[in-house]
Amino acid sequence: MTGRLFKKFGQNGTFVLWAAAILLLWEAGAWFIEDIAQLTAPASKLPYIHRVLSSLVEHFPTMIKQGAVTFGNSITGFVIGSAIGFALAILMSLSRTVENTLSPYMIASQMIPIIGLAPIIYGIIHDAALSRVLMAGYVTFFPVTINALRGIKSIKQEQLELMRSYAASTWTLYLKLKLKSALPGLFAGLKLSAPLAITASIIVELMGAPDGIGVLMVSSLYYGTAQVYMFWSTVLISMAIGLLLYLIITLLERWMTPWQPEFRSKGRDET
């Protein structure tokens, strides 16, 4: 038990030291740009982190309100895109013909940049909420499909032969074996897609949505240096939203796939 506590303290201590070093370097860089180099609009290049945090505290209620709008639309599209992606993975695993037919179209769909597709979708639909949901789902389904399909295909031949020796039906084969094998790959795809879903929703908001954290970004940029710390605060909130979604998925993964090596108990540490 004592060994485990020391190990955990060492890991947390290393993280704190790295975080402190990064903050000190940030502050030193801001000081150099503003006081030594004396560049034009220094806060636009690299602002003081303590002033960014001060602005974040000052506008915190507004940030939370607009961030909640972005998060809500993002997670709705994320869930829908994940469901579609997982369904496509199962469908493609059932038939090689279906996989070969759908794969080129799926790959081609990902060649369209988000920054180019977002204004098209928003211009056609004229609904900010629905556009954010669609864009979040669009960037989610492909990583989920690819990683879940890889998980389904990772089953060992001996496992398949054992199930077939018991005359298992296709439904039983998926329910007892293939879907469970797909979960690690599914969560890998979800963790890749989570930040992208947030980014896609913010890009839609930059196109003229009435609310959301992207709207605050645009408005703060409009006022230039007068609202530069407000802009950096929105960047921090965007990062926090993406991290929150990532952590939620990580907790779900730990709960639903406890057999993975990184989640197994290491046993008792030596005292």
XYZ file of N, CA and C in Angstrom:
813
model
N 0.831 -1.205 0.000
C 0.000 0.000 0.000
C 0.869 1.260 0.000
N 1.919 1.224 0.823
C 2.823 2.371 0.896
C 3.509 2.625 -0.446
N 3.924 1.513 -1.097
C 4.563 1.646 -2.401
C 3.643 2.257 -3.428
N 2.369 1.878 -3.385
C 1.392 2.440 -4.326
C 1.210 3.923 -4.107
N 1.161 4.342 -2.832
C 0.989 5.764 -2.531
C 2.184 6.578 -3.017
N 3.409 6.041 -2.775
C 4.607 6.744 -3.241
C 4.626 6.858 -4.766
N 4.206 5.771 -5.435
C 4.187 5.783 -6.896
C 3.199 6.819 -7.414
N 2.006 6.853 -6.805
C 0.994 7.818 -7.227
C 1.459 9.240 -6.953
N 2.096 9.447 -5.794
C 2.594 10.787 -5.465
C 3.668 11.222 -6.459
N 4.540 10.258 -6.838
C 5.588 10.578 -7.805
C 5.020 10.963 -9.157
N 3.979 10.242 -9.615
C 3.358 10.563 -10.896
C 2.696 11.936 -10.852
N 1.952 12.217 -9.774
C 1.284 13.511 -9.644
C 2.307 14.635 -9.513
N 3.405 14.365 -8.773
C 4.437 15.375 -8.612
C 5.099 15.724 -9.930
N 5.338 14.723 -10.766
C 5.930 14.969 -12.086
C 5.013 15.823 -12.942
N 3.706 15.527 -12.896
C 2.740 16.308 -13.670
C 2.714 17.760 -13.207
N 2.732 17.958 -11.886
C 2.705 19.317 -11.343
C 3.952 20.091 -11.763
N 5.097 19.431 -11.718
C 6.345 20.087 -12.110
C 6.332 20.496 -13.582
N 5.852 19.596 -14.426
C 5.763 19.913 -15.859
C 4.793 21.067 -16.103
N 3.644 21.029 -15.428
C 2.656 22.097 -15.589
C 3.226 23.433 -15.141
N 3.932 23.420 -13.991
C 4.536 24.656 -13.486
C 5.599 25.181 -14.440
N 6.395 24.275 -15.009
C 7.438 24.692 -15.953
C 6.836 25.321 -17.202
N 5.755 24.738 -17.704
C 5.098 25.280 -18.893
C 4.529 26.672 -18.610
N 3.903 26.842 -17.439
C 3.333 28.142 -17.078
C 4.426 29.199 -16.921
N 5.541 28.815 -16.320
C 6.654 29.758 -16.163
C 7.231 30.170 -17.514
N 7.371 29.188 -18.416
C 7.869 29.499 -19.756
C 6.891 30.404 -20.505
N 5.596 30.146 -20.329
C 4.564 30.983 -20.958
C 4.698 32.437 -20.456
N 4.763 32.589 -19.131
C 4.866 33.927 -18.558
C 6.154 34.618 -18.997
N 7.262 33.868 -19.030
C 8.533 34.441 -19.458
C 8.477 34.862 -20.924
N 7.841 34.042 -21.761
C 7.704 34.388 -23.168
C 6.855 35.630 -23.364
N 5.753 35.745 -22.597
C 4.900 36.933 -22.683
C 5.656 38.185 -22.235
N 6.430 38.025 -21.160
C 7.235 39.156 -20.668
C 8.261 39.583 -21.713
N 8.911 38.641 -22.362
C 9.910 38.964 -23.376
C 9.271 39.694 -24.557
N 8.119 39.205 -25.024
C 7.458 39.808 -26.188
C 6.982 41.227 -25.888
N 6.441 41.427 -24.667
C 5.859 42.733 -24.351
C 6.900 43.740 -23.859
N 7.805 43.321 -22.992
C 8.709 44.272 -22.355
C 10.096 44.347 -22.999
N 10.555 43.274 -23.594
C 11.891 43.261 -24.187
C 11.822 43.528 -25.695
N 11.097 42.643 -26.402
C 10.978 42.811 -27.850
C 10.095 43.996 -28.210
N 9.122 44.321 -27.313
C 8.196 45.434 -27.508
C 7.529 45.386 -28.884
N 6.946 44.199 -29.179
C 6.251 44.026 -30.440
C 4.877 44.679 -30.387
N 4.329 44.958 -31.566
C 2.992 45.527 -31.661
C 1.956 44.501 -31.238
N 0.971 44.934 -30.446
C -0.088 44.054 -29.940
C 0.494 42.776 -29.345
N 1.295 42.883 -28.284
C 1.979 41.715 -27.727
C 1.026 40.645 -27.215
N -0.116 41.052 -26.657
C -1.058 40.073 -26.122
C -1.636 39.177 -27.211
N -1.663 39.677 -28.451
C -2.144 38.867 -29.562
C -1.144 37.782 -29.930
N 0.141 38.036 -29.636
C 1.180 37.049 -29.918
C 1.218 35.978 -28.834
N 1.385 36.425 -27.605
C 1.428 35.522 -26.449
C 1.045 36.325 -25.208
N -0.164 36.161 -24.697
C -0.617 36.964 -23.560
C -0.085 36.409 -22.238
N -0.128 37.233 -21.222
C 0.182 36.763 -19.882
C -0.918 35.784 -19.440
N -0.496 34.635 -18.947
C -1.474 33.619 -18.578
C -2.331 34.070 -17.396
N -1.741 34.857 -16.467
C -2.524 35.293 -15.307
C -3.622 36.278 -15.730
N -3.378 37.058 -16.787
C -4.411 37.960 -17.279
C -5.512 37.195 -18.020
N -5.119 36.135 -18.702
C -6.116 35.280 -19.363
C -7.025 34.647 -18.323
N -6.432 34.130 -17.251
C -7.217 33.509 -16.186
C -8.108 34.541 -15.502
N -7.597 35.764 -15.342
C -8.404 36.831 -14.741
C -9.617 37.146 -15.615
N -9.407 37.203 -16.926
C -10.519 37.440 -17.848
C -11.518 36.283 -17.822
N -10.988 35.065 -17.691
C -11.859 33.888 -17.631
C -12.753 33.937 -16.405
N -12.182 34.325 -15.265
C -12.971 34.436 -14.037
C -14.021 35.538 -14.173
N -13.629 36.645 -14.783
C -14.544 37.783 -14.933
C -15.749 37.434 -15.800
N -15.519 36.677 -16.868
C -16.605 36.350 -17.803
C -17.065 34.898 -17.654
N -16.797 34.309 -16.499
C -17.067 32.883 -16.313
C -18.533 32.495 -16.542
N -19.515 33.221 -15.995
C -20.924 32.838 -16.236
C -21.281 32.793 -17.727
N -20.812 33.801 -18.479
C -21.085 33.822 -19.920
C -20.384 32.677 -20.625
N -19.152 32.396 -20.221
C -18.386 31.307 -20.823
C -19.081 29.961 -20.602
N -19.535 29.740 -19.388
C -20.205 28.478 -19.070
C -21.509 28.337 -19.855
N -22.264 29.431 -19.948
C -23.534 29.399 -20.673
C -23.325 29.078 -22.145
N -22.396 29.757 -22.781
C -22.141 29.532 -24.205
C -21.414 28.201 -24.434
N -20.530 27.834 -23.507
C -19.850 26.547 -23.615
C -20.816 25.385 -23.514
N -21.855 25.537 -22.678
C -22.856 24.485 -22.539
C -23.629 24.278 -23.842
N -23.879 25.375 -24.562
C -24.557 25.274 -25.860
C -23.699 24.477 -26.835
N -22.420 24.832 -26.902
C -21.503 24.119 -27.796
C -21.380 22.655 -27.415
N -21.232 22.391 -26.129
C -21.074 21.010 -25.653
C -22.322 20.185 -25.928
N -23.492 20.778 -25.693
C -24.741 20.050 -25.914
C -24.930 19.631 -27.358
N -24.703 20.560 -28.293
C -24.825 20.229 -29.708
C -23.750 19.243 -30.154
N -22.548 19.421 -29.624
C -21.444 18.530 -29.996
C -21.709 17.100 -29.553
N -22.153 16.934 -28.319
C -22.338 15.585 -27.802
C -23.533 14.899 -28.456
N -24.534 15.681 -28.870
C -25.659 15.088 -29.594
C -25.186 14.520 -30.930
N -24.454 15.327 -31.689
C -23.908 14.846 -32.953
C -22.908 13.729 -32.753
N -22.137 13.811 -31.673
C -21.144 12.787 -31.363
C -21.812 11.435 -31.121
N -22.887 11.433 -30.358
C -23.610 10.184 -30.069
C -24.227 9.615 -31.343
N -24.854 10.463 -32.143
C -25.473 10.009 -33.388
C -24.416 9.467 -34.346
N -23.332 10.204 -34.507
C -22.258 9.752 -35.388
C -21.634 8.453 -34.913
N -21.495 8.301 -33.590
C -20.935 7.066 -33.033
C -21.844 5.872 -33.309
N -23.157 6.072 -33.154
C -24.105 4.994 -33.412
C -24.072 4.578 -34.884
N -24.026 5.566 -35.766
C -23.959 5.269 -37.200
C -22.645 4.566 -37.536
N -21.554 5.056 -36.983
C -20.248 4.453 -37.247
C -20.170 3.021 -36.764
N -20.709 2.737 -35.586
C -20.678 1.378 -35.045
C -21.563 0.448 -35.868
N -22.717 0.966 -36.291
C -23.611 0.163 -37.134
C -22.946 -0.161 -38.472
N -22.245 0.809 -39.044
C -21.527 0.575 -40.303
C -20.422 -0.463 -40.123
N -19.743 -0.414 -38.974
C -18.679 -1.393 -38.706
C -19.252 -2.806 -38.659
N -20.391 -2.970 -38.006
C -21.023 -4.294 -37.933
C -21.466 -4.746 -39.321
N -22.080 -3.829 -40.067
C -22.551 -4.153 -41.409
C -21.388 -4.551 -42.313
N -20.302 -3.836 -42.237
C -19.144 -4.131 -43.078
C -18.457 -5.436 -42.658
N -18.545 -5.789 -41.384
C -17.955 -7.044 -40.932
C -18.766 -8.255 -41.361
N -20.043 -8.031 -41.673
C -20.906 -9.130 -42.102
C -20.659 -9.531 -43.548
N -20.212 -8.588 -44.351
C -20.053 -8.847 -45.786
C -18.824 -8.131 -46.330
N -17.927 -8.860 -46.945
C -16.754 -8.249 -47.570
C -17.171 -7.369 -48.750
N -18.239 -7.761 -49.441
C -18.737 -6.956 -50.563
C -19.196 -5.583 -50.083
N -19.926 -5.577 -48.973
C -20.393 -4.307 -48.408
C -19.205 -3.451 -47.978
N -18.207 -4.080 -47.369
C -17.022 -3.351 -46.929
C -16.286 -2.725 -48.120
N -16.097 -3.509 -49.181
C -15.387 -2.999 -50.354
C -16.181 -1.918 -51.077
N -17.504 -1.998 -50.981
C -18.358 -1.004 -51.635
C -18.382 0.314 -50.872
N -18.500 0.229 -49.533
C -18.640 1.436 -48.725
C -17.318 2.141 -48.457
N -16.233 1.384 -48.365
C -14.943 1.964 -47.974
C -14.510 3.146 -48.836
N -14.549 3.041 -50.174
C -14.116 4.198 -50.992
C -14.937 5.457 -50.747
N -16.251 5.290 -50.555
C -17.106 6.450 -50.324
C -16.845 7.069 -48.950
N -16.594 6.216 -47.959
C -16.292 6.727 -46.626
C -14.978 7.500 -46.624
N -13.985 6.948 -47.298
C -12.696 7.625 -47.372
C -12.825 8.948 -48.126
N -13.573 8.930 -49.228
C -13.761 10.155 -50.014
C -14.479 11.229 -49.205
N -15.417 10.813 -48.349
C -16.154 11.791 -47.541
C -15.241 12.528 -46.575
N -14.162 11.887 -46.150
C -13.244 12.503 -45.193
C -12.224 13.418 -45.866
N -12.215 13.425 -47.197
C -11.293 14.299 -47.914
C -11.796 15.735 -47.973
N -13.065 15.953 -47.609
C -13.624 17.304 -47.605
C -13.242 17.988 -46.296
N -12.524 19.098 -46.320
C -12.131 19.771 -45.074
C -13.341 20.323 -44.327
N -13.271 20.268 -43.013
C -14.381 20.749 -42.183
C -14.652 22.225 -42.436
N -13.590 23.003 -42.567
C -13.746 24.446 -42.755
C -14.439 24.762 -44.071
N -14.394 23.824 -45.039
C -15.084 24.028 -46.311
C -16.501 23.503 -46.282
N -16.720 22.411 -45.538
C -18.052 21.805 -45.503
C -19.004 22.545 -44.567
N -18.491 23.059 -43.455
C -19.347 23.708 -42.455
C -20.190 24.853 -43.033
N -19.610 25.799 -43.779
C -20.458 26.874 -44.329
C -21.468 26.380 -45.354
N -21.132 25.299 -46.064
C -22.086 24.740 -47.030
C -23.301 24.173 -46.309
N -23.044 23.372 -45.261
C -24.134 22.780 -44.486
C -24.976 23.860 -43.834
N -24.307 24.843 -43.233
C -25.042 25.901 -42.551
C -25.828 26.762 -43.543
N -25.261 26.972 -44.727
C -25.950 27.767 -45.743
C -27.181 27.065 -46.287
N -27.148 25.738 -46.350
C -28.296 24.977 -46.860
C -29.395 24.855 -45.810
N -28.994 24.539 -44.571
C -29.980 24.239 -43.519
C -30.501 25.505 -42.851
N -29.631 26.492 -42.654
C -29.984 27.732 -41.950
C -30.475 27.457 -40.526
N -29.940 26.418 -39.926
C -30.266 26.078 -38.538
C -28.952 25.771 -37.824
N -28.565 26.645 -36.912
C -27.255 26.507 -36.274
C -27.149 25.235 -35.452
N -28.192 24.916 -34.678
C -28.148 23.730 -33.817
C -28.023 22.460 -34.649
N -28.867 22.332 -35.676
C -28.832 21.139 -36.521
C -27.516 21.048 -37.285
N -26.995 22.174 -37.742
C -25.721 22.177 -38.461
C -24.582 21.697 -37.571
N -24.591 22.130 -36.311
C -23.563 21.691 -35.375
C -23.663 20.194 -35.113
N -24.883 19.705 -34.973
C -25.087 18.271 -34.752
C -24.594 17.461 -35.950
N -24.939 17.913 -37.150
C -24.534 17.197 -38.364
C -23.016 17.191 -38.531
N -22.369 18.319 -38.281
C -20.925 18.386 -38.442
C -20.205 17.541 -37.388
N -20.719 17.547 -36.161
C -20.126 16.712 -35.119
C -20.277 15.231 -35.462
N -21.444 14.861 -35.989
C -21.649 13.480 -36.403
C -20.794 13.095 -37.592
N -20.577 14.056 -38.487
C -19.783 13.798 -39.695
C -18.336 13.454 -39.357
N -17.749 14.195 -38.414
C -16.337 13.934 -38.077
C -16.193 12.747 -37.129
N -17.306 12.264 -36.588
C -17.252 11.167 -35.618
C -17.347 9.799 -36.255
N -18.219 9.635 -37.257
C -18.562 8.286 -37.708
C -17.381 7.540 -38.318
N -16.500 8.234 -39.032
C -15.421 7.534 -39.739
C -14.399 6.907 -38.782
N -13.826 7.656 -37.814
C -12.896 7.007 -36.883
C -13.535 5.870 -36.099
N -14.809 6.036 -35.741
C -15.502 4.976 -35.001
C -15.658 3.737 -35.868
N -16.058 3.912 -37.115
C -16.238 2.772 -38.020
C -14.930 2.013 -38.222
N -13.873 2.717 -38.540
C -12.588 2.082 -38.836
C -12.045 1.329 -37.621
N -12.073 1.952 -36.458
C -11.508 1.330 -35.264
C -12.379 0.193 -34.730
N -13.705 0.354 -34.799
C -14.590 -0.728 -34.361
C -14.472 -1.929 -35.293
N -14.376 -1.679 -36.596
C -14.220 -2.769 -37.561
C -12.902 -3.507 -37.332
N -11.866 -2.772 -37.026
C -10.572 -3.401 -36.733
C -10.681 -4.277 -35.481
N -11.438 -3.805 -34.486
C -11.630 -4.598 -33.282
C -12.383 -5.885 -33.551
N -13.411 -5.807 -34.388
C -14.178 -7.006 -34.733
C -13.299 -8.012 -35.455
N -12.434 -7.519 -36.323
C -11.571 -8.409 -37.101
C -10.371 -8.937 -36.305
N -10.178 -8.429 -35.091
C -9.026 -8.849 -34.292
C -9.243 -10.175 -33.573
N -10.422 -10.747 -33.745
C -10.727 -12.024 -33.082
C -9.815 -13.121 -33.609
N -9.307 -13.942 -32.719
C -8.432 -15.038 -33.104
C -9.235 -16.154 -33.766
N -8.612 -16.838 -34.692
C -9.265 -17.910 -35.421
C -9.713 -19.038 -34.495
N -8.924 -19.288 -33.440
C -9.293 -20.354 -32.508
C -10.607 -20.033 -31.789
N -10.810 -18.746 -31.493
C -12.056 -18.351 -30.834
C -13.253 -18.580 -31.746
N -13.099 -18.244 -33.026
C -14.180 -18.469 -33.976
C -14.474 -19.958 -34.128
N -13.433 -20.753 -34.217
C -13.624 -22.189 -34.379
C -14.309 -22.798 -33.159
N -13.970 -22.302 -31.961
C -14.614 -22.802 -30.753
C -16.100 -22.474 -30.757
N -16.448 -21.250 -31.119
C -17.855 -20.855 -31.167
C -18.620 -21.648 -32.219
N -17.993 -21.877 -33.356
C -18.660 -22.645 -34.411
C -18.817 -24.101 -34.034
N -17.900 -24.614 -33.221
C -18.019 -26.010 -32.778
C -19.245 -26.226 -31.905
N -19.727 -25.122 -31.297
C -20.952 -25.183 -30.501
C -22.180 -24.776 -31.321
N -21.994 -24.692 -32.636
C -23.081 -24.342 -33.561
C -23.692 -22.981 -33.220
N -22.836 -22.016 -32.882
C -23.323 -20.679 -32.533
C -23.852 -19.975 -33.770
N -24.983 -19.329 -33.621
C -25.559 -18.558 -34.720
C -24.788 -17.258 -34.895
N -25.062 -16.568 -36.001
C -24.395 -15.280 -36.253
C -24.706 -14.288 -35.141
N -25.956 -14.278 -34.697
C -26.354 -13.380 -33.616
C -25.589 -13.686 -32.333
N -25.499 -14.971 -31.990
C -24.765 -15.381 -30.792
C -23.279 -15.062 -30.928
N -22.747 -15.265 -32.116
C -21.333 -14.993 -32.363
C -21.009 -13.523 -32.117
N -21.888 -12.642 -32.569
C -21.668 -11.211 -32.355
C -21.907 -10.829 -30.898
N -22.966 -11.362 -30.326
C -23.337 -10.975 -28.969
C -22.312 -11.440 -27.946
N -21.787 -12.641 -28.131
C -20.884 -13.229 -27.142
C -19.406 -12.948 -27.414
N -19.064 -12.673 -28.656
C -17.647 -12.579 -28.992
C -17.281 -11.304 -29.744
N -17.875 -11.075 -30.900
C -17.408 -10.011 -31.780
C -17.657 -8.608 -31.222
N -18.830 -8.368 -30.642
C -19.116 -7.033 -30.115
C -18.204 -6.703 -28.935
N -17.920 -7.710 -28.116
C -17.002 -7.494 -27.002
C -15.597 -7.177 -27.510
N -15.179 -7.873 -28.554
C -13.858 -7.617 -29.129
C -13.786 -6.251 -29.795
N -14.937 -5.738 -30.228
C -14.963 -4.436 -30.906
C -14.870 -3.267 -29.938
N -15.164 -3.490 -28.644
C -15.244 -2.377 -27.696
C -13.940 -1.588 -27.545
N -12.770 -2.241 -27.387
C -11.541 -1.444 -27.288
C -11.313 -0.567 -28.518
N -11.539 -1.120 -29.704
C -11.401 -0.322 -30.921
C -12.437 0.784 -30.989
N -13.657 0.477 -30.545
C -14.724 1.481 -30.535
C -14.330 2.673 -29.673
N -13.823 2.409 -28.483
C -13.447 3.506 -27.591
C -12.229 4.267 -28.114
N -11.334 3.573 -28.806
C -10.214 4.276 -29.445
C -10.740 5.272 -30.469
N -11.726 4.854 -31.262
C -12.330 5.757 -32.238
C -13.078 6.898 -31.585
N -13.754 6.611 -30.465
C -14.490 7.655 -29.754
C -13.550 8.712 -29.192
N -12.416 8.270 -28.652
C -11.467 9.234 -28.083
C -10.802 10.081 -29.161
N -10.639 9.506 -30.345
C -10.120 10.296 -31.460
C -11.152 11.310 -31.946
N -12.413 10.928 -31.920
C -13.476 11.766 -32.477
C -13.935 12.868 -31.535
N -13.783 12.669 -30.233
C -14.321 13.622 -29.255
C -13.826 15.055 -29.482
N -12.507 15.285 -29.564
C -12.065 16.678 -29.804
C -12.513 17.207 -31.167
N -12.573 16.315 -32.164
C -12.999 16.740 -33.502
C -14.451 17.201 -33.500
N -15.289 16.520 -32.718
C -16.705 16.904 -32.652
C -16.857 18.308 -32.072
N -16.077 18.614 -31.039
C -16.124 19.955 -30.450
C -15.650 20.990 -31.463
N -14.549 20.682 -32.137
C -13.998 21.605 -33.128
C -14.977 21.863 -34.261
N -15.638 20.804 -34.749
C -16.597 20.951 -35.851
C -17.751 21.867 -35.452
N -18.250 21.717 -34.214
C -19.344 22.575 -33.755
C -18.907 24.033 -33.656
N -17.693 24.257 -33.177
C -17.186 25.633 -33.049
C -17.022 26.273 -34.424
N -16.580 25.494 -35.400
C -16.421 26.036 -36.754
C -17.766 26.496 -37.310
N -18.814 25.730 -37.062
C -20.159 26.148 -37.491
C -20.534 27.463 -36.814
N -20.212 27.589 -35.530
C -20.544 28.810 -34.802
C -19.788 30.023 -35.349
N -18.601 29.778 -35.877
C -17.833 30.878 -36.469
C -18.485 31.407 -37.744
N -19.379 30.597 -38.332
C -20.019 30.996 -39.586
C -21.215 31.917 -39.378
N -21.563 32.210 -38.119
C -22.665 33.136 -37.876
C -23.781 32.584 -37.032
N -23.505 31.564 -36.219
C -24.523 31.023 -35.326
C -24.887 32.062 -34.269
N -26.090 31.978 -33.693
C -26.505 32.984 -32.712
C -25.911 32.783 -31.324
N -25.411 31.597 -31.023
C -24.868 31.337 -29.695
C -23.775 30.275 -29.782
N -23.105 30.058 -28.653
C -22.018 29.091 -28.616
C -20.684 29.769 -28.355
N -19.694 29.000 -27.971
C -18.385 29.545 -27.629
C -17.693 30.147 -28.853
N -18.020 29.620 -30.050
C -17.451 30.175 -31.276
C -17.905 31.598 -31.533
N -19.123 31.921 -31.102
C -19.640 33.285 -31.262
C -18.825 34.255 -30.414
N -18.497 33.834 -29.196
C -17.659 34.674 -28.339
C -16.276 34.873 -28.951
N -15.747 33.844 -29.603
C -14.452 33.973 -30.280
C -14.497 35.049 -31.345
N -15.532 34.985 -32.184
C -15.661 35.937 -33.283
C -15.843 37.352 -32.763
N -16.710 37.520 -31.759
C -16.973 38.859 -31.235
C -15.738 39.455 -30.571
N -14.955 38.614 -29.874
C -13.742 39.124 -29.233
C -12.685 39.502 -30.265
N -12.608 38.757 -31.359
C -11.680 39.109 -32.435
C -12.106 40.392 -33.134
N -13.399 40.634 -33.195
C -13.920 41.830 -33.866
C -13.430 43.101 -33.182
N -13.302 43.048 -31.851
C -12.864 44.234 -31.096
C -11.348 44.334 -30.986
N -10.632 43.411 -31.604
C -9.179 43.484 -31.664
C -8.516 43.341 -30.302
N -7.527 44.203 -30.051
C -6.744 44.101 -28.818
C -7.571 44.402 -27.569
N -8.692 45.066 -27.721
C -9.518 45.407 -26.563
C -10.099 44.159 -25.898
N -10.305 43.115 -26.673
C -10.900 41.893 -26.144
C -9.989 40.681 -26.355
N -8.686 40.925 -26.469
C -7.783 39.823 -26.787
C -7.749 38.783 -25.678
N -7.861 39.218 -24.419
C -7.847 38.244 -23.323
C -9.153 37.463 -23.257
N -10.222 38.084 -23.707
C -11.491 37.375 -23.836
C -11.353 36.259 -24.867
N -10.659 36.547 -25.952
C -10.448 35.527 -26.991
C -9.671 34.336 -26.436
N -8.587 34.617 -25.732
C -7.786 33.520 -25.183
C -8.573 32.735 -24.138
N -9.487 33.398 -23.445
C -10.345 32.694 -22.482
C -11.265 31.706 -23.184
N -11.783 32.099 -24.338
C -12.640 31.178 -25.095
C -11.846 29.978 -25.601
N -10.574 30.208 -25.914
C -9.724 29.092 -26.336
C -9.560 28.089 -25.197
N -9.339 28.586 -23.984
C -9.196 27.712 -22.828
C -10.489 26.943 -22.548
N -11.617 27.616 -22.676
C -12.903 26.950 -22.454
C -13.121 25.866 -23.500
N -12.757 26.142 -24.752
C -12.885 25.131 -25.811
C -12.043 23.905 -25.495
N -10.824 24.132 -25.025
C -9.963 23.023 -24.632
C -10.575 22.245 -23.476
N -11.154 22.955 -22.526
C -11.763 22.301 -21.366
C -12.960 21.445 -21.773
N -13.756 21.935 -22.731
C -14.911 21.176 -23.208
C -14.452 19.884 -23.878
N -13.436 19.990 -24.740
C -12.912 18.797 -25.395
C -12.339 17.807 -24.406
N -11.621 18.316 -23.392
C -11.043 17.448 -22.369
C -12.131 16.779 -21.546
N -13.197 17.500 -21.250
C -14.312 16.927 -20.488
C -14.931 15.747 -21.226
N -15.190 15.919 -22.517
C -15.770 14.834 -23.301
C -14.815 13.646 -23.372
N -13.538 13.920 -23.518
C -12.536 12.853 -23.557
C -12.511 12.079 -22.238
N -12.584 12.780 -21.114
C -12.559 12.122 -19.807
C -13.810 11.275 -19.583
N -14.949 11.756 -20.056
C -16.183 10.980 -19.930
C -16.049 9.660 -20.680
N -15.499 9.718 -21.881
C -15.316 8.504 -22.677
C -14.318 7.563 -22.005
N -13.257 8.115 -21.429
C -12.264 7.297 -20.738
C -12.875 6.573 -19.547
N -13.735 7.256 -18.794
C -14.404 6.621 -17.660
C -15.349 5.511 -18.120
N -16.070 5.766 -19.216
C -16.950 4.730 -19.771
C -16.141 3.526 -20.241
N -14.985 3.791 -20.849
C -14.135 2.697 -21.310
C -13.650 1.846 -20.140
N -13.234 2.496 -19.069
C -12.763 1.770 -17.889
C -13.888 0.906 -17.300
N -15.106 1.416 -17.345
C -16.255 0.700 -16.783
C -16.691 -0.461 -17.671
N -16.664 -0.266 -18.995
C -17.195 -1.270 -19.919
C -16.150 -2.272 -20.396
N -14.868 -1.944 -20.276
C -13.816 -2.879 -20.726
C -12.776 -3.077 -19.629
N -13.177 -3.599 -18.482
C -12.231 -3.752 -17.368
C -11.167 -4.817 -17.625
N -11.351 -5.643 -18.675
C -10.385 -6.702 -18.951
C -9.127 -6.209 -19.671
N -9.144 -4.980 -20.155
C -7.969 -4.465 -20.854
C -6.782 -4.359 -19.898
N -5.566 -4.629 -20.395
C -4.389 -4.656 -19.513
C -4.196 -3.399 -18.679
N -4.460 -2.223 -19.277
C -4.214 -0.988 -18.533
C -5.214 -0.755 -17.414
N -6.331 -1.512 -17.401
C -7.342 -1.347 -16.367
C -7.321 -2.467 -15.334
N -6.498 -3.475 -15.551
C -6.437 -4.581 -14.608
C -5.713 -4.165 -13.338
N -6.123 -4.778 -12.238
C -5.464 -4.516 -10.959
C -4.053 -5.099 -10.993
N -3.108 -4.330 -10.558
C -1.714 -4.764 -10.550
C -1.364 -5.621 -9.340
N -2.370 -5.807 -8.488
C -2.084 -6.555 -7.270
C -1.557 -5.629 -6.199
N -1.323 -6.162 -5.039
C -0.871 -5.341 -3.913
C 0.601 -4.984 -4.053
N 0.872 -3.722 -3.856
C 2.265 -3.281 -3.861
C 2.922 -3.678 -2.544
N 4.217 -3.788 -2.586
C 4.938 -4.137 -1.379
C 4.936 -2.948 -0.422
N 4.728 -3.220 0.800
C 4.702 -2.145 1.811
C 6.100 -1.912 2.353
